[in-house]
Short mmCIF file of C-alpha atoms (C1' of nucleotides) and ligand atoms in Angstrom, two decimals:
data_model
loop_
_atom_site.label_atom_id
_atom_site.label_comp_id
_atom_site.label_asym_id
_atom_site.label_seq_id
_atom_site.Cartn_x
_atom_site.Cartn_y
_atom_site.Cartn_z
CA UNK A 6 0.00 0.00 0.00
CA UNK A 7 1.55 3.39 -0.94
CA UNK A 8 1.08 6.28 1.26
CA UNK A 9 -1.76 8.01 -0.92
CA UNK A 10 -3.84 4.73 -0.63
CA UNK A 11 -3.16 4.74 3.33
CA UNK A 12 -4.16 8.24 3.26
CA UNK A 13 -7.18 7.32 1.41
CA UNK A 14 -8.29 4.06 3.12
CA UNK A 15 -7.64 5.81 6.46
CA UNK A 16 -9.01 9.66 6.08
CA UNK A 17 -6.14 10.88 6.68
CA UNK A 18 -3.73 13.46 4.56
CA UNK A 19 -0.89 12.15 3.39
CA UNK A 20 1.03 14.40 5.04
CA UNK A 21 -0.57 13.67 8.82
CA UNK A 22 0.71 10.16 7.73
CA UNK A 23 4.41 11.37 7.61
CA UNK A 24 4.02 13.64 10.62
CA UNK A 25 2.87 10.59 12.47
CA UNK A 26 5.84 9.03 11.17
CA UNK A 27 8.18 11.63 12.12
CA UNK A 28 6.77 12.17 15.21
CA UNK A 29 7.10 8.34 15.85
CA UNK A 30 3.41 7.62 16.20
CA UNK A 31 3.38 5.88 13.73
CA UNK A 32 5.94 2.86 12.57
CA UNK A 33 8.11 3.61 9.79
CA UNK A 34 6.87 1.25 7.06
CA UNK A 35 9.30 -0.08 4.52
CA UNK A 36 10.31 1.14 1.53
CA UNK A 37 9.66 -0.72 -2.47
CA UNK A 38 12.77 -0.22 -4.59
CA UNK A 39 11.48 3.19 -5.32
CA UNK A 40 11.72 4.41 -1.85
CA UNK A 41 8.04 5.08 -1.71
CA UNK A 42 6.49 3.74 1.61
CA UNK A 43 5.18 0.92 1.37
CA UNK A 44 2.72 0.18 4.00
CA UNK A 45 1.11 -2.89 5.70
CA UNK A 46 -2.51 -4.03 7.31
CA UNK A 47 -1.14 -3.10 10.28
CA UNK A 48 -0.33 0.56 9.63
CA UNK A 49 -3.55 0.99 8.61
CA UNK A 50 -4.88 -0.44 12.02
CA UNK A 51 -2.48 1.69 13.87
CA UNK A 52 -4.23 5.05 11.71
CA UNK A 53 -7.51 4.37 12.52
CA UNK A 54 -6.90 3.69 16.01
CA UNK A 55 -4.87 7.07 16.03
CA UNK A 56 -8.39 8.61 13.64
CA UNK A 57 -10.63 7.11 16.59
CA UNK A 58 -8.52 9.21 19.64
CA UNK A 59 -8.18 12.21 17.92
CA UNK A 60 -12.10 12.36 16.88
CA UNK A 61 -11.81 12.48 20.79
CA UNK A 62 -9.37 15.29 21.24
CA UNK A 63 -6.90 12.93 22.53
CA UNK A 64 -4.04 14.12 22.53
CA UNK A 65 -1.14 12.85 20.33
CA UNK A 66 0.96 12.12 23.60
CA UNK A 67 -1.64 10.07 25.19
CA UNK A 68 -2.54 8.43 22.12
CA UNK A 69 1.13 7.14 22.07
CA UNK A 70 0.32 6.03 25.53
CA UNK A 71 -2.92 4.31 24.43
CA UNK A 72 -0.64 2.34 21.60
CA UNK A 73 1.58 0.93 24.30
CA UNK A 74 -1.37 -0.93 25.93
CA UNK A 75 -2.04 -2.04 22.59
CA UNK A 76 1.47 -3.09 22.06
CA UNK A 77 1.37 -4.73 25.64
CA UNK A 78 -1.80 -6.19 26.00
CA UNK A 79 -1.07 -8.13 29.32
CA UNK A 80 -0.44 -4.85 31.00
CA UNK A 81 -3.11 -3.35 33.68
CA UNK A 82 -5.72 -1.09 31.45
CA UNK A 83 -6.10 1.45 34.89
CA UNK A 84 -3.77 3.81 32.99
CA UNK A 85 -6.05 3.44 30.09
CA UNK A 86 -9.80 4.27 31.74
CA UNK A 87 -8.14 7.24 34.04
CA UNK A 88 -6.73 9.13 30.90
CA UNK A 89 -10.03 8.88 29.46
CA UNK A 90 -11.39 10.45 32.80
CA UNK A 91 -8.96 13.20 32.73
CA UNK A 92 -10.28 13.97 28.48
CA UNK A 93 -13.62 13.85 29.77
CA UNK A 94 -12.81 16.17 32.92
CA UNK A 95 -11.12 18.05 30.01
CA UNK A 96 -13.74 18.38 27.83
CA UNK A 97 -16.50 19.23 30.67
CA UNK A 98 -14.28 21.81 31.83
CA UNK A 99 -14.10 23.43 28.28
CA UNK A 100 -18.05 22.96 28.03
CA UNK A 101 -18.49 25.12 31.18
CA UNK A 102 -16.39 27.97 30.05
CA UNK A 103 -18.00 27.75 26.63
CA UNK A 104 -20.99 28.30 27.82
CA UNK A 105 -20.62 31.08 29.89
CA UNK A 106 -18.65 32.25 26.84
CA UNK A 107 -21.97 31.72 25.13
CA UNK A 108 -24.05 33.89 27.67
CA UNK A 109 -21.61 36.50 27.26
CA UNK A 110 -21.64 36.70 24.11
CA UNK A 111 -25.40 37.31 23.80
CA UNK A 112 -24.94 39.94 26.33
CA UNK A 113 -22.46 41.82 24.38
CA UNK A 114 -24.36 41.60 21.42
CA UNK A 115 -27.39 42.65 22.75
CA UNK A 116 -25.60 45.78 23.50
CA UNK A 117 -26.01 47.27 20.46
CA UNK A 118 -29.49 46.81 18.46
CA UNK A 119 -29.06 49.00 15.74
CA UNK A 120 -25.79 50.03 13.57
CA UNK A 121 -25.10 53.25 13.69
CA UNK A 122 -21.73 54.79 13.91
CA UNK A 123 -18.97 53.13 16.24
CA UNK A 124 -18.55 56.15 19.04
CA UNK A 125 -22.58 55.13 19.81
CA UNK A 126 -22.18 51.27 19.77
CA UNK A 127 -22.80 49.73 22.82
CA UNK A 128 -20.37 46.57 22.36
CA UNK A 129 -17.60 48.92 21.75
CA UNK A 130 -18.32 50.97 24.42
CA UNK A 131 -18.81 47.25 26.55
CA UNK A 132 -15.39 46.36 25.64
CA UNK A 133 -13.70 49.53 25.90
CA UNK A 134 -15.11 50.89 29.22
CA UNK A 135 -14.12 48.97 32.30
CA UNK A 136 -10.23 49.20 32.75
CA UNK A 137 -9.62 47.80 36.13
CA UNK A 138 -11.30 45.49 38.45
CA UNK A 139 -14.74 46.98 36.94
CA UNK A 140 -17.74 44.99 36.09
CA UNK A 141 -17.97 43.93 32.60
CA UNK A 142 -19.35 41.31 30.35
CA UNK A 143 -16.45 39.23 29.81
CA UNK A 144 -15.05 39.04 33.20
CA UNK A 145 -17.12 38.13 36.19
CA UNK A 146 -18.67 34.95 36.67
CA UNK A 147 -16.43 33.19 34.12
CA UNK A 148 -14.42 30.47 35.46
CA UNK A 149 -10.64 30.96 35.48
CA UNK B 12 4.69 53.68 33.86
CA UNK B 13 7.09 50.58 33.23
CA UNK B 14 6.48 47.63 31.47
CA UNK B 15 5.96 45.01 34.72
CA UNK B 16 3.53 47.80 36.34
CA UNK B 17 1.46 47.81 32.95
CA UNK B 18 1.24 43.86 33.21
CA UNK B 19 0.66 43.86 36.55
CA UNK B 20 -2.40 46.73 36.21
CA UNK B 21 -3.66 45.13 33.26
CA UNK B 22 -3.62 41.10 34.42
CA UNK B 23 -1.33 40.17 31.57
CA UNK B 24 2.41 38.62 31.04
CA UNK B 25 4.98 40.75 30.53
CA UNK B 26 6.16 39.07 27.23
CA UNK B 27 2.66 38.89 26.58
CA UNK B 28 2.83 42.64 26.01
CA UNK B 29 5.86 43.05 24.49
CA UNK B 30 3.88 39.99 21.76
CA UNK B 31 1.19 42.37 21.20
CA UNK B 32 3.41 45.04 20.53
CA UNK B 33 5.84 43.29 17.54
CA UNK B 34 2.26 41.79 16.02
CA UNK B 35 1.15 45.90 15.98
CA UNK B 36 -1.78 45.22 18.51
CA UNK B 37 -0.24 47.59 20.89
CA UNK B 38 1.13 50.89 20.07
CA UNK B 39 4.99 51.05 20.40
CA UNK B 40 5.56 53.06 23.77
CA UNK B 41 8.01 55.84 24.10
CA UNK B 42 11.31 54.85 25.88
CA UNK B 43 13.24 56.18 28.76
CA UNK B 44 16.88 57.39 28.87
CA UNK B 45 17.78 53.83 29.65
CA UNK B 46 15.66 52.48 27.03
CA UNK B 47 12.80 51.44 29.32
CA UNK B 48 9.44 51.40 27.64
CA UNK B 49 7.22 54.03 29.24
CA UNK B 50 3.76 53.16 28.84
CA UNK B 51 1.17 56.00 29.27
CA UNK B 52 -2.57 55.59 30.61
CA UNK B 53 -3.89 55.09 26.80
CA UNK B 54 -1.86 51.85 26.74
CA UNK B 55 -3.76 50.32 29.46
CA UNK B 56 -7.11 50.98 28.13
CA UNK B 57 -6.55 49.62 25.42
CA UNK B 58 -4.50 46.61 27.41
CA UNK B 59 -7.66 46.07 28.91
CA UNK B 60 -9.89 46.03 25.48
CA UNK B 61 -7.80 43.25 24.43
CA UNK B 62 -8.04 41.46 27.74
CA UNK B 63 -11.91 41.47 27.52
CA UNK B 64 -11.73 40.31 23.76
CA UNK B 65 -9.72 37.66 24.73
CA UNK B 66 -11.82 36.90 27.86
CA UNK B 67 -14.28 36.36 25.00
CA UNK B 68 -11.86 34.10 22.78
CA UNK B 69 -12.00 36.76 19.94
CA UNK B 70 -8.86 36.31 17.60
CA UNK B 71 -5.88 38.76 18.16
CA UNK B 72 -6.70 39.39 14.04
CA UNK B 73 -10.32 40.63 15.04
CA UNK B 74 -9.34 42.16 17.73
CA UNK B 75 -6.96 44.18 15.43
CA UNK B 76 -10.10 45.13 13.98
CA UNK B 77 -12.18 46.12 16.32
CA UNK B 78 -9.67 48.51 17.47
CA UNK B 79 -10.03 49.98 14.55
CA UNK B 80 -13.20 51.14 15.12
CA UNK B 81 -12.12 52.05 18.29
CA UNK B 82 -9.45 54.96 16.64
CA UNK B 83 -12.51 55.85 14.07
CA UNK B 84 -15.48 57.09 16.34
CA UNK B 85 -17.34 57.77 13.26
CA UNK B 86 -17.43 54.55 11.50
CA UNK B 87 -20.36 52.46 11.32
CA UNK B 88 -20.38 49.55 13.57
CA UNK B 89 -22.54 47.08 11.51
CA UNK B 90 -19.02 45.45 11.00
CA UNK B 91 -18.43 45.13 14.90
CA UNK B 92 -21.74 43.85 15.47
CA UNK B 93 -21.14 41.27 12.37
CA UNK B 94 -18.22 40.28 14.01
CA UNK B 95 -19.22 39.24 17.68
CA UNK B 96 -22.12 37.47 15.55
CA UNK B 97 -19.46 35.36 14.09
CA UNK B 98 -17.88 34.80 17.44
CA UNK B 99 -20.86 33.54 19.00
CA UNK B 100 -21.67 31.29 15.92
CA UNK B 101 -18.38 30.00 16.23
CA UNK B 102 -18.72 29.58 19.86
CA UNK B 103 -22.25 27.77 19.27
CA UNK B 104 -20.21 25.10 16.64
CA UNK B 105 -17.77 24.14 19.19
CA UNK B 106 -20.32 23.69 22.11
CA UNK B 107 -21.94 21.43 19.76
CA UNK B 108 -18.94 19.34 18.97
CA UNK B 109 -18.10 19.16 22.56
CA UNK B 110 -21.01 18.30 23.61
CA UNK B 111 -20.99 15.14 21.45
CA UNK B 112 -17.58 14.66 22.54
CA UNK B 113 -18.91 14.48 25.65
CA UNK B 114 -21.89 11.83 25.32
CA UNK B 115 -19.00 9.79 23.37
CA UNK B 116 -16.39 10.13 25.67
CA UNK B 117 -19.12 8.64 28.60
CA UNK B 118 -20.15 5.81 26.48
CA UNK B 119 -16.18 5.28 25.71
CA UNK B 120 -15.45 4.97 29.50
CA UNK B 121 -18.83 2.46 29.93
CA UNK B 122 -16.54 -0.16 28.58
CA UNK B 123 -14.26 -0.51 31.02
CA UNK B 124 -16.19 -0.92 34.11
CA UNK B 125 -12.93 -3.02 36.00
CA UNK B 126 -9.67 -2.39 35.25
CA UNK B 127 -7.92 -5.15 33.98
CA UNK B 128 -6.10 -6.60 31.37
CA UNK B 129 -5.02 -4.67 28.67
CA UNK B 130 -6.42 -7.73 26.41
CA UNK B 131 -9.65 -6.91 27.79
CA UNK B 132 -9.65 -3.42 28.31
CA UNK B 133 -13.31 -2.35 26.33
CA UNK B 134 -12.17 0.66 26.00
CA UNK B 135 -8.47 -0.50 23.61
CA UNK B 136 -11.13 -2.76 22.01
CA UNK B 137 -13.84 0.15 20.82
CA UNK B 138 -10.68 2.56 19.80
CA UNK B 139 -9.14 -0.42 18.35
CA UNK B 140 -11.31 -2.35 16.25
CA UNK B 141 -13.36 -0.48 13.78
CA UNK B 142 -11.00 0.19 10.77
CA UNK B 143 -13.36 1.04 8.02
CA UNK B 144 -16.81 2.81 8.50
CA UNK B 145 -17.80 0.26 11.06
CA UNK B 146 -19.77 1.78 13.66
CA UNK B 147 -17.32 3.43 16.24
CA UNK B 148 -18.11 5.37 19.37
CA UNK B 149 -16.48 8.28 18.33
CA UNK B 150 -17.52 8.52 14.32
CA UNK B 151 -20.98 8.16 13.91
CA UNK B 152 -23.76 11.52 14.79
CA UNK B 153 -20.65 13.78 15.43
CA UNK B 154 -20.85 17.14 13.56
CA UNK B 155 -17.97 17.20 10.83
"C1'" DG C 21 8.28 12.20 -25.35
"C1'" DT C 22 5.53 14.58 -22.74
"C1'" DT C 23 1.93 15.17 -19.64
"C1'" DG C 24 0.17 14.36 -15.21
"C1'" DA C 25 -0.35 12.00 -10.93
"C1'" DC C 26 1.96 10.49 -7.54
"C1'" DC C 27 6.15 10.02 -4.40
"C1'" DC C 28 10.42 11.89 -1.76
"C1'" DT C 29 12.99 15.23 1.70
"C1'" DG C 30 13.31 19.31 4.20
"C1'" DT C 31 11.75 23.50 5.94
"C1'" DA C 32 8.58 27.13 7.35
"C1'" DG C 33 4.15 28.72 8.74
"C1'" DC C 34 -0.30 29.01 11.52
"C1'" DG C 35 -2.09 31.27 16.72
"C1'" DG C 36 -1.15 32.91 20.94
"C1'" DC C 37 1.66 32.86 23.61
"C1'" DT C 38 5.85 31.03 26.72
"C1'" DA C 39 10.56 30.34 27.83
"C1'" DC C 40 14.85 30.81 27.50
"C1'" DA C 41 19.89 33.00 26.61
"C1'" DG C 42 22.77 36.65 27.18
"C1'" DG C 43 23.07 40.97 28.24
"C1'" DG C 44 22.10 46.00 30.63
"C1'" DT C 45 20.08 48.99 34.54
"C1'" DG C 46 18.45 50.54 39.07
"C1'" DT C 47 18.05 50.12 44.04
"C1'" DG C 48 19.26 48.56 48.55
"C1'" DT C 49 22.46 46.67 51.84
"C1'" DC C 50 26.88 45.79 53.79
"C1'" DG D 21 32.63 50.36 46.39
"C1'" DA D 22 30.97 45.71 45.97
"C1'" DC D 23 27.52 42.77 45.75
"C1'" DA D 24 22.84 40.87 45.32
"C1'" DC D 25 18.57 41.05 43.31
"C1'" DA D 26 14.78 42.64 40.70
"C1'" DC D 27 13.73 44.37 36.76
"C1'" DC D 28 14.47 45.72 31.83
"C1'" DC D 29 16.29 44.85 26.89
"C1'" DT D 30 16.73 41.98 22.27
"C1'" DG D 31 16.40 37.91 19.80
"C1'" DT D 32 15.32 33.32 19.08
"C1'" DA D 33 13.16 28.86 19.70
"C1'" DG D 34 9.51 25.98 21.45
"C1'" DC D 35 4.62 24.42 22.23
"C1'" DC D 36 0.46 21.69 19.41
"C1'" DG D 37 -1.25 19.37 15.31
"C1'" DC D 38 -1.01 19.83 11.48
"C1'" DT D 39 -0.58 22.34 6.59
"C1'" DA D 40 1.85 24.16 2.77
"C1'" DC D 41 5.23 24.91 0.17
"C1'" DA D 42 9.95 24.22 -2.67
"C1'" DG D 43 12.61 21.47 -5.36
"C1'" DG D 44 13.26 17.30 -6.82
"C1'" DG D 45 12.42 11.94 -8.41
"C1'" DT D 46 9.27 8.05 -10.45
"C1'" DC D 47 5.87 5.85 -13.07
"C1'" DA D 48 2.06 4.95 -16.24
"C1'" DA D 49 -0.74 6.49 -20.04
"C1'" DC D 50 -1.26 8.50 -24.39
ZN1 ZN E 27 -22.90 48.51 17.11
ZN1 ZN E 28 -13.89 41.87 30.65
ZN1 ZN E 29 -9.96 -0.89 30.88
ZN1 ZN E 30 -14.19 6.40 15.50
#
DNA sequence: GTTGACCCTGTAGCGGCTACAGGGTGTGTC
DNA sequence: GACACACCCTGTAGCCGCTACAGGGTCAAC
């Protein structure tokens, strides 16, 4: 399998593939007479897996740690359920401050119904106004 | 006023400042004898119109512009207002995502209930096994 | 024999900082 | 005056996860 057919088969760019590569994610496959990669079953096992924790905003370093309990699978899986707990800590802490984000948002916007010029506009004036410790749409109840 | 007071009045990093400044967010301050920067109150305000943007995830490249209209009093702000629509659409997208993330991330860590061998891990065997367009836990309903 | 699709390596860029290295300056204490 | 220490300066490189070249080689079809 040449790399464009991985990339194919896999949805992935061909490129990805070779920063995978680089990076060491992924094997280095070996090469036809060419010098084109020429990749096996297996690589294309490895991708997906790699496609499947990234669709989950794994991160590439903990996906290499994920392939080592597939490379080892007599080793303990605890490592493997508590980094999922820390994505999905991760991922519910984003969703909090994405919300109030949202909230905010709407509040700013609703500061200014109608266009008109900018020295009148109530989002400017929203984001310009409070310097210090003052009370403003962006910074209050936000977490962090 | 020196550059660590200005960081420390505005809630920012020193070399976060001096960033803003060589991307042309902030305007270049005049220097003392020894080559200090000396910052004057008009660098803090607008310091702090950054800081809320940022609160609100707004990119330093829109912020650029909406301190444009800041300079220009007498523009019309339907472009400001266009903006934080953008913002908040963009906000909306991700919540979306993550909130799928979420649901799939929970029903990820539902195969593991023990930890145990690697082997048996649920979780290794749901990232690991579908290669194709089999049904996955992580591919399926999620947006994009 | 020439077009075009693919492959190779290596490097640089994105955003929004952050973290040095290697130096200068200003203030306080002994 | 000598030293420590905090602060300031410039410039460069690193983080993440790609993405996008530049400048070349290879292969099949027409
Ligand atoms: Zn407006
Ligand atoms: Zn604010
Ligand atoms: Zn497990
Ligand atoms: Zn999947």
């Amino acid at each position: 399998m040449k790399i464009g057919e991985l990339a194919k088969a896999a949805h992935v760019e061909v490129e990805t593939i070779r920063y995978y590569e680089r990076i060491g994610l992924l094997p280095a496959p070996a090469r036809s007479h060419n010098g084109y990669r020429a990749y096996a079953g297996m690589h294309l096992e490895r991708l997906a897996f790699i496609r499947h924790c990234r669709a989950l905003d794994i991160a590439l370093a903990d996906v290499a740690r994920l392939l080592r309990f597939v490379d080892d699978p007599s080793a303990e899986c605890g490592e493997v359920d508590a980094l999922i707990d820390t994505q999905l800590a991760r991922v519910r802490a984003r969703l909090d401050s994405l919300r109030t984000l949202e909230d905010q948002l709407v509040a700013l916007r609703s500061q200014c119904g109608a266009p008109d010029r900018a020295a009148q506009c109530g989002i400017l004036h929203e984001l310009e106004a409070p310097t210090l410790g003052d009370a403003c749409v962006c910074h209050g109840e936000r977490p962090q």
